[in-house]
Tab-separated table of C-alpha atoms and ligand atoms in Angstrom:
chain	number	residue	atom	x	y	z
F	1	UNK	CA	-5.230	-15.827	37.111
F	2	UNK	CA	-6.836	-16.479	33.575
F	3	UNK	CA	-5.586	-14.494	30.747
F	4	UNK	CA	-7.375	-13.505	27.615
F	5	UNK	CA	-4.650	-12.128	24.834
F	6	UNK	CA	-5.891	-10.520	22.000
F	7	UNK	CA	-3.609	-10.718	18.621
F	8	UNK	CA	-2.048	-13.342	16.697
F	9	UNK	CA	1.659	-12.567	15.762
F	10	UNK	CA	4.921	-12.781	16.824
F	11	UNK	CA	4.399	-10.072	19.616
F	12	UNK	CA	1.759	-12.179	21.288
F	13	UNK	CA	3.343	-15.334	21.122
F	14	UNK	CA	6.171	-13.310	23.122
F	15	UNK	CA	3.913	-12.289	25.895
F	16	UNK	CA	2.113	-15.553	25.967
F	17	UNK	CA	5.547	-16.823	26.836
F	18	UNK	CA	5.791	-14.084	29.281
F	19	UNK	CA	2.278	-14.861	30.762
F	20	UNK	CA	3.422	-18.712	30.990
F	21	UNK	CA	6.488	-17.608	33.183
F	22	UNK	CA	4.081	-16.188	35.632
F	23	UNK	CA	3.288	-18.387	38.441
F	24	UNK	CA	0.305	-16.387	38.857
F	25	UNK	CA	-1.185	-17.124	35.806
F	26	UNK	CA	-3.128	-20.450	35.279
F	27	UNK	CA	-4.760	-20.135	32.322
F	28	UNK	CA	-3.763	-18.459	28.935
F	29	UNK	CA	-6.330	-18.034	26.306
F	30	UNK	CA	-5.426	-16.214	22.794
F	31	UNK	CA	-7.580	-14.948	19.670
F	32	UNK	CA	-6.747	-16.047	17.786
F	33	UNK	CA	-3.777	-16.728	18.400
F	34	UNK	CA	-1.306	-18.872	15.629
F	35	UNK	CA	0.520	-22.393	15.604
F	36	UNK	CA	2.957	-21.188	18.404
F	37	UNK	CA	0.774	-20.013	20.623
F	38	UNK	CA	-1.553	-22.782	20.504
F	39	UNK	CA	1.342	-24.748	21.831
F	40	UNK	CA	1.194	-22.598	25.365
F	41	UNK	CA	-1.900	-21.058	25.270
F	42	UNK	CA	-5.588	-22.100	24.270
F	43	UNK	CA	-6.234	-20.853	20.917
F	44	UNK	CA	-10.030	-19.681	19.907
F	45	UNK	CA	-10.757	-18.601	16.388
F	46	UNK	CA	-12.170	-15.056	17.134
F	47	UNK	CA	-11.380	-12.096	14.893
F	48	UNK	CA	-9.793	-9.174	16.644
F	49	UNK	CA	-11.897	-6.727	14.866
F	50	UNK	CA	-14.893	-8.464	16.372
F	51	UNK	CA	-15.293	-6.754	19.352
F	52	UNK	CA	-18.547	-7.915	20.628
F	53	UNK	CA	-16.969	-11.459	19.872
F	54	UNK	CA	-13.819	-10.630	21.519
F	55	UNK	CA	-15.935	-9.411	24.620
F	56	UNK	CA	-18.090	-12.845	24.240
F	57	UNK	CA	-15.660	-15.130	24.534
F	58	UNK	CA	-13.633	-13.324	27.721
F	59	UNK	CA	-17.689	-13.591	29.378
F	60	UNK	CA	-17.059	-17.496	28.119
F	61	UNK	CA	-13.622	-17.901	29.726
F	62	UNK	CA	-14.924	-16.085	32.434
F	63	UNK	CA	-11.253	-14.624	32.758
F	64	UNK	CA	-9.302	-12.120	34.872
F	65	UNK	CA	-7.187	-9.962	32.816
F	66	UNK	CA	-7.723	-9.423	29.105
F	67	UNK	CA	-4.190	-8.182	27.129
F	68	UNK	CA	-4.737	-6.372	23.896
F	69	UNK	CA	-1.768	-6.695	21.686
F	70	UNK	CA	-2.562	-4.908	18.325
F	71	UNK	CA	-3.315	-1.258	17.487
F	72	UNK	CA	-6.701	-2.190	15.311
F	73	UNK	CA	-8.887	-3.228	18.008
F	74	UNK	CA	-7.633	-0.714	20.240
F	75	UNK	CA	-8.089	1.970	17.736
F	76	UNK	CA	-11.873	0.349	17.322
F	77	UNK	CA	-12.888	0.792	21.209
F	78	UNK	CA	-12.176	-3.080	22.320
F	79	UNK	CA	-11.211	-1.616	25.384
F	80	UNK	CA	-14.300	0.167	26.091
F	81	UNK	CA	-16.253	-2.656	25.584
F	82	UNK	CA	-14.197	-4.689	27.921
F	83	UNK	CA	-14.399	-2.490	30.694
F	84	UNK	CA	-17.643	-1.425	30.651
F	85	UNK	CA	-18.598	-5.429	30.408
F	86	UNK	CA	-16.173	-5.536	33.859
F	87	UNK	CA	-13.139	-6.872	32.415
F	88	UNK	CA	-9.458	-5.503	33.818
F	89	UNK	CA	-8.109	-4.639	30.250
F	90	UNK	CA	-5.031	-3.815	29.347
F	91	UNK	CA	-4.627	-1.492	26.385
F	92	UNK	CA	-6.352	2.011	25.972
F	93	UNK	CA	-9.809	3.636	25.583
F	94	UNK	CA	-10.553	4.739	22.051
F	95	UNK	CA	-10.068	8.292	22.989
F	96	UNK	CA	-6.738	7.224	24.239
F	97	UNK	CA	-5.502	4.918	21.303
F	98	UNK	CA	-5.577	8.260	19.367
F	99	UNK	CA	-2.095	8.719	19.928
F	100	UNK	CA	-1.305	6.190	17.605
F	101	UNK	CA	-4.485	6.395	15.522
F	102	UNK	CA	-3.832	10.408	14.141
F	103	UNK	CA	-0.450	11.710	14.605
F	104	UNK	CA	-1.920	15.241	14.290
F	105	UNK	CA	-3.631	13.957	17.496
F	106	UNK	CA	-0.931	12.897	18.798
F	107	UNK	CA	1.363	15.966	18.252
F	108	UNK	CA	-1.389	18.251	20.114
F	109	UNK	CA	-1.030	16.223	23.292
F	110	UNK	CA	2.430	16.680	22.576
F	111	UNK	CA	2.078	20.160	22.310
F	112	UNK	CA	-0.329	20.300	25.746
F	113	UNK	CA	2.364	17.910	27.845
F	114	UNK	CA	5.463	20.107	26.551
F	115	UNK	CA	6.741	17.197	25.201
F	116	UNK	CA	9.514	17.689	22.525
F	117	UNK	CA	9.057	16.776	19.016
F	118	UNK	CA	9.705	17.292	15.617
F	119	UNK	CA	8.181	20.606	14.412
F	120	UNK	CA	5.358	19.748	12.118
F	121	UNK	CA	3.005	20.843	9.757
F	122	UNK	CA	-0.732	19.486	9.298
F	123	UNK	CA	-1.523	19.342	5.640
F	124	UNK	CA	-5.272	18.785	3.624
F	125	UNK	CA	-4.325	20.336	0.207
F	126	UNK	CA	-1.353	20.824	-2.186
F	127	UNK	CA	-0.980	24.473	-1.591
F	128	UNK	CA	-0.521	23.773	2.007
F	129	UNK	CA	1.485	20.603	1.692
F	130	UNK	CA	4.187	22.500	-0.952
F	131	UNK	CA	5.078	25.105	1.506
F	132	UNK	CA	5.457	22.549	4.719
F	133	UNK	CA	8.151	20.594	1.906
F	134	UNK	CA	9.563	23.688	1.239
F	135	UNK	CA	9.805	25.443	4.827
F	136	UNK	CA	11.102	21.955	6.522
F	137	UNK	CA	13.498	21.250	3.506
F	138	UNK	CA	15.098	17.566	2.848
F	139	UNK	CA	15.291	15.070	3.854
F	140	UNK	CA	11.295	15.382	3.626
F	141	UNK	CA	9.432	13.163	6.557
F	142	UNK	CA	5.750	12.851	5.235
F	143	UNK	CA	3.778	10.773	7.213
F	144	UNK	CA	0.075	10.352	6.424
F	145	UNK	CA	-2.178	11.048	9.807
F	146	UNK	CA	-3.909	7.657	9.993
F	147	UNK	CA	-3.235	4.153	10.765
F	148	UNK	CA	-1.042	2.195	7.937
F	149	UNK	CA	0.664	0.039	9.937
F	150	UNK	CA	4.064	1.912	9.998
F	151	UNK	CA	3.853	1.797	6.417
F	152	UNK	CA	2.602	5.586	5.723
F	153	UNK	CA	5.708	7.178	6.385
F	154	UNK	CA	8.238	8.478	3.732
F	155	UNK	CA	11.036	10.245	4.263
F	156	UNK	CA	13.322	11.163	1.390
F	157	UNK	CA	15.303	13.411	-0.864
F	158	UNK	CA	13.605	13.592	-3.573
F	159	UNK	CA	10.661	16.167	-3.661
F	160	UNK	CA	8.986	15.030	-6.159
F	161	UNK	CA	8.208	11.306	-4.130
F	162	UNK	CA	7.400	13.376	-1.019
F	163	UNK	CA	4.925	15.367	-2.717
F	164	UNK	CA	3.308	12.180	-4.467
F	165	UNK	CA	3.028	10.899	-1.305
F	166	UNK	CA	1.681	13.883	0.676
F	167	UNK	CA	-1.099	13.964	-2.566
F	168	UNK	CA	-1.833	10.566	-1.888
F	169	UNK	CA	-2.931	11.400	1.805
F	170	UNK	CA	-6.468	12.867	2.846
F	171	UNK	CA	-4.616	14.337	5.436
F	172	UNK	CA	-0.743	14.928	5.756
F	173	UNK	CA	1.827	15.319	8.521
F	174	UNK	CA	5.127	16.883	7.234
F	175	UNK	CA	7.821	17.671	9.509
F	176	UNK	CA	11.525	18.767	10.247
F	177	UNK	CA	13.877	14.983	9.838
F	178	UNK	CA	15.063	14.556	13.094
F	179	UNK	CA	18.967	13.387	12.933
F	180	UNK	CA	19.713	11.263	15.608
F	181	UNK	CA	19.868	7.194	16.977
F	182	UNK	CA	16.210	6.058	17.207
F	183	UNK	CA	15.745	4.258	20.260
F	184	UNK	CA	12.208	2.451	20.979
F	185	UNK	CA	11.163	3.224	24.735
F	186	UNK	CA	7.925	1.536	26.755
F	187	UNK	CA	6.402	2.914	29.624
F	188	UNK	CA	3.858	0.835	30.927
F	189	UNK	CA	0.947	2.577	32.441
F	190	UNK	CA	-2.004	2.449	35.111
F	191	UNK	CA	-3.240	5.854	33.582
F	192	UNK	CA	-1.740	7.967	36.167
F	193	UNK	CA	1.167	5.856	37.319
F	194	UNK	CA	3.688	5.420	34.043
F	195	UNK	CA	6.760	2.686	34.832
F	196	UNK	CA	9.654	2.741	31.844
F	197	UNK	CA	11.147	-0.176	30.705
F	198	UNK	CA	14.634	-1.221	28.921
F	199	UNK	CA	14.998	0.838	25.784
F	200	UNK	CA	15.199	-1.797	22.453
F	201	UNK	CA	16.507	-0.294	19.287
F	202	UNK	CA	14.373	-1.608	15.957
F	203	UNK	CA	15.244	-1.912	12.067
F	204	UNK	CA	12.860	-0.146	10.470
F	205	UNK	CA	14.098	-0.340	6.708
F	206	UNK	CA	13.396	-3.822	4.827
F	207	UNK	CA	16.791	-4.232	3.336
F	208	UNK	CA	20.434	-4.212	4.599
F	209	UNK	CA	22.595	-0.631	5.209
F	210	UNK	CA	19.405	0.906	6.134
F	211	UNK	CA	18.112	0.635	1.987
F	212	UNK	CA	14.797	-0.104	0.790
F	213	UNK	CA	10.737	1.085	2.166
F	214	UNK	CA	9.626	1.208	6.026
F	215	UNK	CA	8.890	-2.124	7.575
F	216	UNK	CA	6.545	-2.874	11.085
F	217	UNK	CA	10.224	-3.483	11.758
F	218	UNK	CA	12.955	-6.332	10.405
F	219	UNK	CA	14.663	-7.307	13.989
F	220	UNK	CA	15.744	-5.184	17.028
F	221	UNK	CA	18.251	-5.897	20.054
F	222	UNK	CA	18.045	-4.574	23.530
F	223	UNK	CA	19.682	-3.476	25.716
F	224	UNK	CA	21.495	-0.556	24.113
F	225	UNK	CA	24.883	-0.283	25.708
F	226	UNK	CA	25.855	2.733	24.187
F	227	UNK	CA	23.099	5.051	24.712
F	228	UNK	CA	23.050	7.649	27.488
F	229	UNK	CA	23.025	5.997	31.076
F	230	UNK	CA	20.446	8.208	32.737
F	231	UNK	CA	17.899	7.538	29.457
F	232	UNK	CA	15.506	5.718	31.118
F	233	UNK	CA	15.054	8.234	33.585
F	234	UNK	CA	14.952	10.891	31.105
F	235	UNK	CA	12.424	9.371	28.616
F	236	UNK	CA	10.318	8.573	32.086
F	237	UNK	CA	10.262	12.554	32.997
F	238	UNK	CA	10.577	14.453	29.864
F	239	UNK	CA	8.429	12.383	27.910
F	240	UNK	CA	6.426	9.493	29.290
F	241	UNK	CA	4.865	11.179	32.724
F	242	UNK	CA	3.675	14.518	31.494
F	243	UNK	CA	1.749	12.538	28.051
F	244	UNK	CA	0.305	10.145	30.612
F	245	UNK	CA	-0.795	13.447	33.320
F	246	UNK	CA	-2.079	15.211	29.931
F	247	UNK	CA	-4.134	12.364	28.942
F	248	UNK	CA	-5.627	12.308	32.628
F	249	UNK	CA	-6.193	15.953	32.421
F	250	UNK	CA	-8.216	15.237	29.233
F	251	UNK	CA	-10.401	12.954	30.986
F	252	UNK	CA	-9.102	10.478	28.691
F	253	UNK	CA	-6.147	8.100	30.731
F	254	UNK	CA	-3.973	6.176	28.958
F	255	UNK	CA	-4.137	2.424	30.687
F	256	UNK	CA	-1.927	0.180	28.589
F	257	UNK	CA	1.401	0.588	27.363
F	258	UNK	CA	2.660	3.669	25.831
F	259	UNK	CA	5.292	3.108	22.904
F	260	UNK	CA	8.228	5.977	22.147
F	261	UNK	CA	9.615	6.273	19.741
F	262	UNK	CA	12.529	8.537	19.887
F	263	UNK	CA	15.069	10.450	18.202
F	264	UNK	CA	18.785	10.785	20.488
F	265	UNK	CA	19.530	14.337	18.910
F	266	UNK	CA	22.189	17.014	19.263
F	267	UNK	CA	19.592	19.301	21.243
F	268	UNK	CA	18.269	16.266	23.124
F	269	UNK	CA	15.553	13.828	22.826
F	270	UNK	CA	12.818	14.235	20.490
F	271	UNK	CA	9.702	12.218	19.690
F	272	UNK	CA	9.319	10.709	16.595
F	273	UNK	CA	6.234	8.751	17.488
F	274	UNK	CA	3.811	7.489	19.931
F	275	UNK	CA	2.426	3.526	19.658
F	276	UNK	CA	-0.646	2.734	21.856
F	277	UNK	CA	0.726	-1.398	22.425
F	278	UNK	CA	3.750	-2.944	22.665
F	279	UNK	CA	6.381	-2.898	19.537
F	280	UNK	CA	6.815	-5.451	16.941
F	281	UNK	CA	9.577	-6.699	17.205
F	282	UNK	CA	11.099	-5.010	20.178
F	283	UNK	CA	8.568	-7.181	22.529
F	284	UNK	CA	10.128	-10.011	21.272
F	285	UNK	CA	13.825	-9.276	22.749
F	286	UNK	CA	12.378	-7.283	25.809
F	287	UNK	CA	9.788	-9.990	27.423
F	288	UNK	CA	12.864	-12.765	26.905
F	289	UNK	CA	14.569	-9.745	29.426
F	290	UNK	CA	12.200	-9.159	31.632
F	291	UNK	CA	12.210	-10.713	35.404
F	292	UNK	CA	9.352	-9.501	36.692
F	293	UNK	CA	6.027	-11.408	36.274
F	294	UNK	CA	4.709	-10.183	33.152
F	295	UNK	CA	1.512	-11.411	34.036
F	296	UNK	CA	0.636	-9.964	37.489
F	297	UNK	CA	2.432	-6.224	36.024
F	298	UNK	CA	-0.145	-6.248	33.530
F	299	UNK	CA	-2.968	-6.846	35.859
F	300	UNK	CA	-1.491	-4.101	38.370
F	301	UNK	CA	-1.498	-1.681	35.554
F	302	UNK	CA	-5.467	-2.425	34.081
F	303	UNK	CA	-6.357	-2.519	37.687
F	304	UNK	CA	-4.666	1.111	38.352
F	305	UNK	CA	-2.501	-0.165	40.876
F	306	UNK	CA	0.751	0.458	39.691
F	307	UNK	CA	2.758	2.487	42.361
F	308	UNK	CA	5.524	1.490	44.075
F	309	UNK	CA	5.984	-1.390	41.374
F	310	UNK	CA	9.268	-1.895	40.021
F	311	UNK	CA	11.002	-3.518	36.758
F	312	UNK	CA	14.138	-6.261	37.364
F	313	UNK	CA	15.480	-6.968	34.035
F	314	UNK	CA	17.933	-9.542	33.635
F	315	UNK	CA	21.523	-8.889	32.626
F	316	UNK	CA	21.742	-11.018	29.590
F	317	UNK	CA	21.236	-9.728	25.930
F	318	UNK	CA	18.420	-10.302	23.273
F	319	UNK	CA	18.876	-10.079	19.647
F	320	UNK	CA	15.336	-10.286	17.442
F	321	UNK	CA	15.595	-11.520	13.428
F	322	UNK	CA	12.359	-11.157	11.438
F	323	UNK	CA	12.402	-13.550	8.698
F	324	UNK	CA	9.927	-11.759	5.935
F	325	UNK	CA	8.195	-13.092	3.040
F	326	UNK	CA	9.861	-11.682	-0.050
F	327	UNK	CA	7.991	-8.938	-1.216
F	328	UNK	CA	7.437	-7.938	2.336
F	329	UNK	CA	6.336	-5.339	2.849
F	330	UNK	CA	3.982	-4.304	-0.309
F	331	UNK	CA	3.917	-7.499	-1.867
F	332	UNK	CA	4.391	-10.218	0.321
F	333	UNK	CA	4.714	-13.574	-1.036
F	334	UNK	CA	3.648	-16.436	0.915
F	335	UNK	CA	4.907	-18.997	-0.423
F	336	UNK	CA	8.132	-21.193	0.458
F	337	UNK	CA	8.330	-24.004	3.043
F	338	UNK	CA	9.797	-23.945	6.749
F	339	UNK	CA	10.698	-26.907	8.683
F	340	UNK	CA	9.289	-27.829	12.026
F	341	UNK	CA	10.906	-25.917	14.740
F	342	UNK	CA	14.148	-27.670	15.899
F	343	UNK	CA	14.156	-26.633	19.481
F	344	UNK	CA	17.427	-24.354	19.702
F	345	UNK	CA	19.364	-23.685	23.120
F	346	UNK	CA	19.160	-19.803	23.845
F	347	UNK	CA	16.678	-18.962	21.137
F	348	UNK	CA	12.860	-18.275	20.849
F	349	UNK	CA	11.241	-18.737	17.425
F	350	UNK	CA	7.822	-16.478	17.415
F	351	UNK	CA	4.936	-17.194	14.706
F	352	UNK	CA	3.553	-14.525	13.198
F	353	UNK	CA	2.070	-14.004	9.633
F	354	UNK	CA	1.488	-12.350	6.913
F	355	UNK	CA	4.284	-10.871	5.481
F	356	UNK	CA	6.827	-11.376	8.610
F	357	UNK	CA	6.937	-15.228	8.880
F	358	UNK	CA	9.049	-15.618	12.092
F	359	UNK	CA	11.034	-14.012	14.766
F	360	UNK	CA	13.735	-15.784	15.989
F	361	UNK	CA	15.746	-14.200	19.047
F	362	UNK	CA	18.545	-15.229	20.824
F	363	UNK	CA	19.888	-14.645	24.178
F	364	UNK	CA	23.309	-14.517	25.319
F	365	UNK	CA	25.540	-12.927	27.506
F	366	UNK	CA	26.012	-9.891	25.352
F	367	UNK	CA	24.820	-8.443	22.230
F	368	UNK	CA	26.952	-10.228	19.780
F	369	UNK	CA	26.995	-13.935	21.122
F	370	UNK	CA	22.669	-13.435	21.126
F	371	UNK	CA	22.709	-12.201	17.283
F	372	UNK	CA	25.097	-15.056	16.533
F	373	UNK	CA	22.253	-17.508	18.174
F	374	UNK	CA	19.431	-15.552	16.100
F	375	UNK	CA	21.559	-16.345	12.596
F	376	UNK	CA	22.443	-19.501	13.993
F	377	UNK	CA	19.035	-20.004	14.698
F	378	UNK	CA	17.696	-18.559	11.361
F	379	UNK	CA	20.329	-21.096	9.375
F	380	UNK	CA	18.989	-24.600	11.418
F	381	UNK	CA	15.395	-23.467	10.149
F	382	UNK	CA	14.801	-24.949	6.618
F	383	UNK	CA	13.465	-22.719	4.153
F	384	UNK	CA	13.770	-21.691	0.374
F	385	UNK	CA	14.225	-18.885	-1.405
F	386	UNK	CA	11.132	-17.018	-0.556
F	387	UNK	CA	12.086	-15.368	2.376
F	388	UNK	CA	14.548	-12.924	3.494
F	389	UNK	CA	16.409	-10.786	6.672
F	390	UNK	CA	18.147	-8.144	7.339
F	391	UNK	CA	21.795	-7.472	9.289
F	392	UNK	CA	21.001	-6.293	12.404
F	393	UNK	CA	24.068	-4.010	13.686
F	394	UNK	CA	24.508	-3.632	16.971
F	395	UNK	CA	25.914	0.075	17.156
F	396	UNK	CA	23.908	3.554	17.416
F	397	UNK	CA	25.023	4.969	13.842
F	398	UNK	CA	22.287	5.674	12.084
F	399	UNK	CA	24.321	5.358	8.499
F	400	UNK	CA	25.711	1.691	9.927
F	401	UNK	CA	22.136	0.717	11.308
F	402	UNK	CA	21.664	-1.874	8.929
F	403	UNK	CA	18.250	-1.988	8.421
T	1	AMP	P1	6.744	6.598	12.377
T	1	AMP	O1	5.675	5.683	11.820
T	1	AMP	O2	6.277	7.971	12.676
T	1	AMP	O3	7.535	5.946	13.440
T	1	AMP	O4	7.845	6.703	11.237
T	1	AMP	C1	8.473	5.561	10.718
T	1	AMP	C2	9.939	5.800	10.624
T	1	AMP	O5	10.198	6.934	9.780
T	1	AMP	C3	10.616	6.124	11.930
T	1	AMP	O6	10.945	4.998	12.661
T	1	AMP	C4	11.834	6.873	11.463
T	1	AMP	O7	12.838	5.968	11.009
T	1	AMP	C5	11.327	7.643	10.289
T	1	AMP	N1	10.931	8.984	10.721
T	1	AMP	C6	9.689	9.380	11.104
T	1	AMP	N2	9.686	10.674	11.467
T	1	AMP	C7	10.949	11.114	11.321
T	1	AMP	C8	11.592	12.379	11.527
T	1	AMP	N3	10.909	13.473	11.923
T	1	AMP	N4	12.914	12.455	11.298
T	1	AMP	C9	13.596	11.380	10.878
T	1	AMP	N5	13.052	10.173	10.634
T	1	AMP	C10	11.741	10.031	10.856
T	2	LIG	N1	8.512	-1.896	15.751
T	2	LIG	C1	7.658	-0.858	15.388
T	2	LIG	C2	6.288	-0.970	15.826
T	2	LIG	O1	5.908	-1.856	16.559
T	2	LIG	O2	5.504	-0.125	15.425
């Protein structure tokens, strides 16, 4: 089978490594790809905002299975195209990416499936936006309705920064702060069928002891061997089946895979978000994980053939570290030197780019011996002061999360 993967950071080079384990895949093809990809996977220098490009080049290849890895394109139809040129995409419709691309979006589906979430409030104007602050109380979660690349969230005491931010938005969601573990759950989905992986937990915050802005996320670790046993299970139920049956009902079926985000509260679990791809970083410690062909699930899933298909996960641990520019995330500077990749035992260095550099995971036979391989890992990679990581702890707290 010849694979087409669309993306070029550290979350494709993690499921071009997948793809490689496949015996059933041949080929691997990326755009564009980066320096660690091209060393398993042919890399061509296509934009992935270039969707008749994009569409071009898999007619080139001739291939069998095109992977979308990034929100953007999704959120820009590259799926469409794909399949209506005859390509077995994976990664949503337009329509479907929605419930990534508007949150108001996706809280109506929500809404439809009976899915639990934070109560909400959809904001276009100050008058509106004051009373949501005031009715939902602090900590204030304002998160503005469009794409920003996990960047247009704030959530904070202080009114005053809430409301700036909520005035900076054309259009606002403000809802209740949900006070629980966040957990990171994927269900990968045919667009009726919906199988749920290994939950991953991710560091959202850019510093240590969960300080400083919202990240695309500074490392994560899976699995999570203190969260409820029958989660899986639960998430698959309560949460992943009935979005997937609503989007069907729509008209508009969610093929690809469908990222929770989710709050372990008091009164249960609650939604904090919906991603239309797989999570950056949590890919990187869950396809490391994974037994089962990554390459042949995918296909099965843009080829609606899904059921009866079941995950095997291996019992060892993953730990992810991002190493980020400093500045990351609203000023990331680039600059600084990193020495060729020493080839570690028991760890995977990702490329990415822009402002996170690198993820480095490491696998062991439980959560602390793979973090000690990520550091470990980290420390053999030269580099100067321009960059920086986080602590990733290994416990549910949310105070101790260490982001
Ligand atoms: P989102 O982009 O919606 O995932 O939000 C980014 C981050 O903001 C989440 O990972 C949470 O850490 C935090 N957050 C978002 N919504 C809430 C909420 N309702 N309650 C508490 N924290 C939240
Ligand atoms: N790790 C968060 C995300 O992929 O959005």
């Amino acid at each position: 089978m010849k694979v087409l993967l669309v993306g070029g950071g550290a979350r494709e080079h993690a499921l071009a490594l997948g793809l490689q384990a496949d015996p059933e895949v041949t080929e691997i093809h990326c755009a564009p790809g980066n320096a660690g990809i091209a060393e398993i996977a042919t890399i061509h220098p296509v934009s992935v905002s270039d969707n008749a490009a994009i569409v071009e080049l898999a007619r080139q290849l001739n291939v069998d299975l095109v992977v979308v890895g990034p929100e953007l394109p999704l959120v820009n139809g590259i799926a469409d195209e794909l399949r209506a040129a005859g390509f077995a995409t994976f990664g949503p419709s337009k329509a479907a990416a929605q419930l990534e691309g508007s949150k108001n979006f996706a809280k109506e589906v929500m809404h439809d499936a009976g899915v639990a979430t934070a109560r909400s409030a959809t904001c276009t104007n100050r008058i509106q936006i004051e009373k949501a602050l005031d009715e939902f109380g602090a900590p204030y979660v304002v998160k503005d309705d469009g794409l920003a690349g996990g960047k247009g969230v704030v959530v904070t005491d202080d009114r005053d920064i809430a409301l700036a931010h909520a005035l900076s938005c054309t259009t606002v969601v403000i809802e209740e702060f949900l006070d629980g573990p966040e957990i990171s759950l994927f269900g990968i989905s045919d667009g009726k069928t919906i199988i749920a992986m290994e939950p991953a937990q991710d560091f959202k915050r850019a510093f240590n002891g969960d300080e400083g802005p919202n990240t695309g996320g500074m490392g994560a670790y899976s699995p999570l061997p203190w969260a409820p046993s029958d989660i899986i299970e639960q998430t698959r139920h309560d949460v992943l089946a009935p979005m997937i049956a609503e989007m069907a009902a729509r008209g508009t079926p969610f093929v690809g895979l469908l990222y929770a985000g989710l709050s372990l509260t008091d009164h249960g679990v609650r939604v904090i978000e919906f991603n239309a791809r797989f999570g950056d970083p949590e890919t990187q410690v869950l396809v490391p994980r994974l037994k089962t062909p990554l390459g042949m699930l995918l296909y099965k899933a843009a080829t609606r053939n899904l059921d009866g298909v079941k995950l095997e996960w291996r019992k060892e641990s993953a730990v992810t570290v991002v190493l980020a520019a400093k500045g990351y995330p609203s000023d990331p500077q680039t600059v600084g030197t990193i020495s060729t990749m020493p080839a570690i035992p028991d760890t995977h260095v990702f490329y990415a780019g822009g402002g996170r550099i690198l993820s480095i995971t490491g696998i062991g036979e439980d959560l602390t011996e793979a973090r000690d391989r990520a550091y470990r890992g980290i420390s053999q990679i030269v580099l100067d002061g321009s960059f920086y990581r986080t602590d990733i702890a290994l416990n549910a707290s949310v105070a101790e999360k260490g982001n």
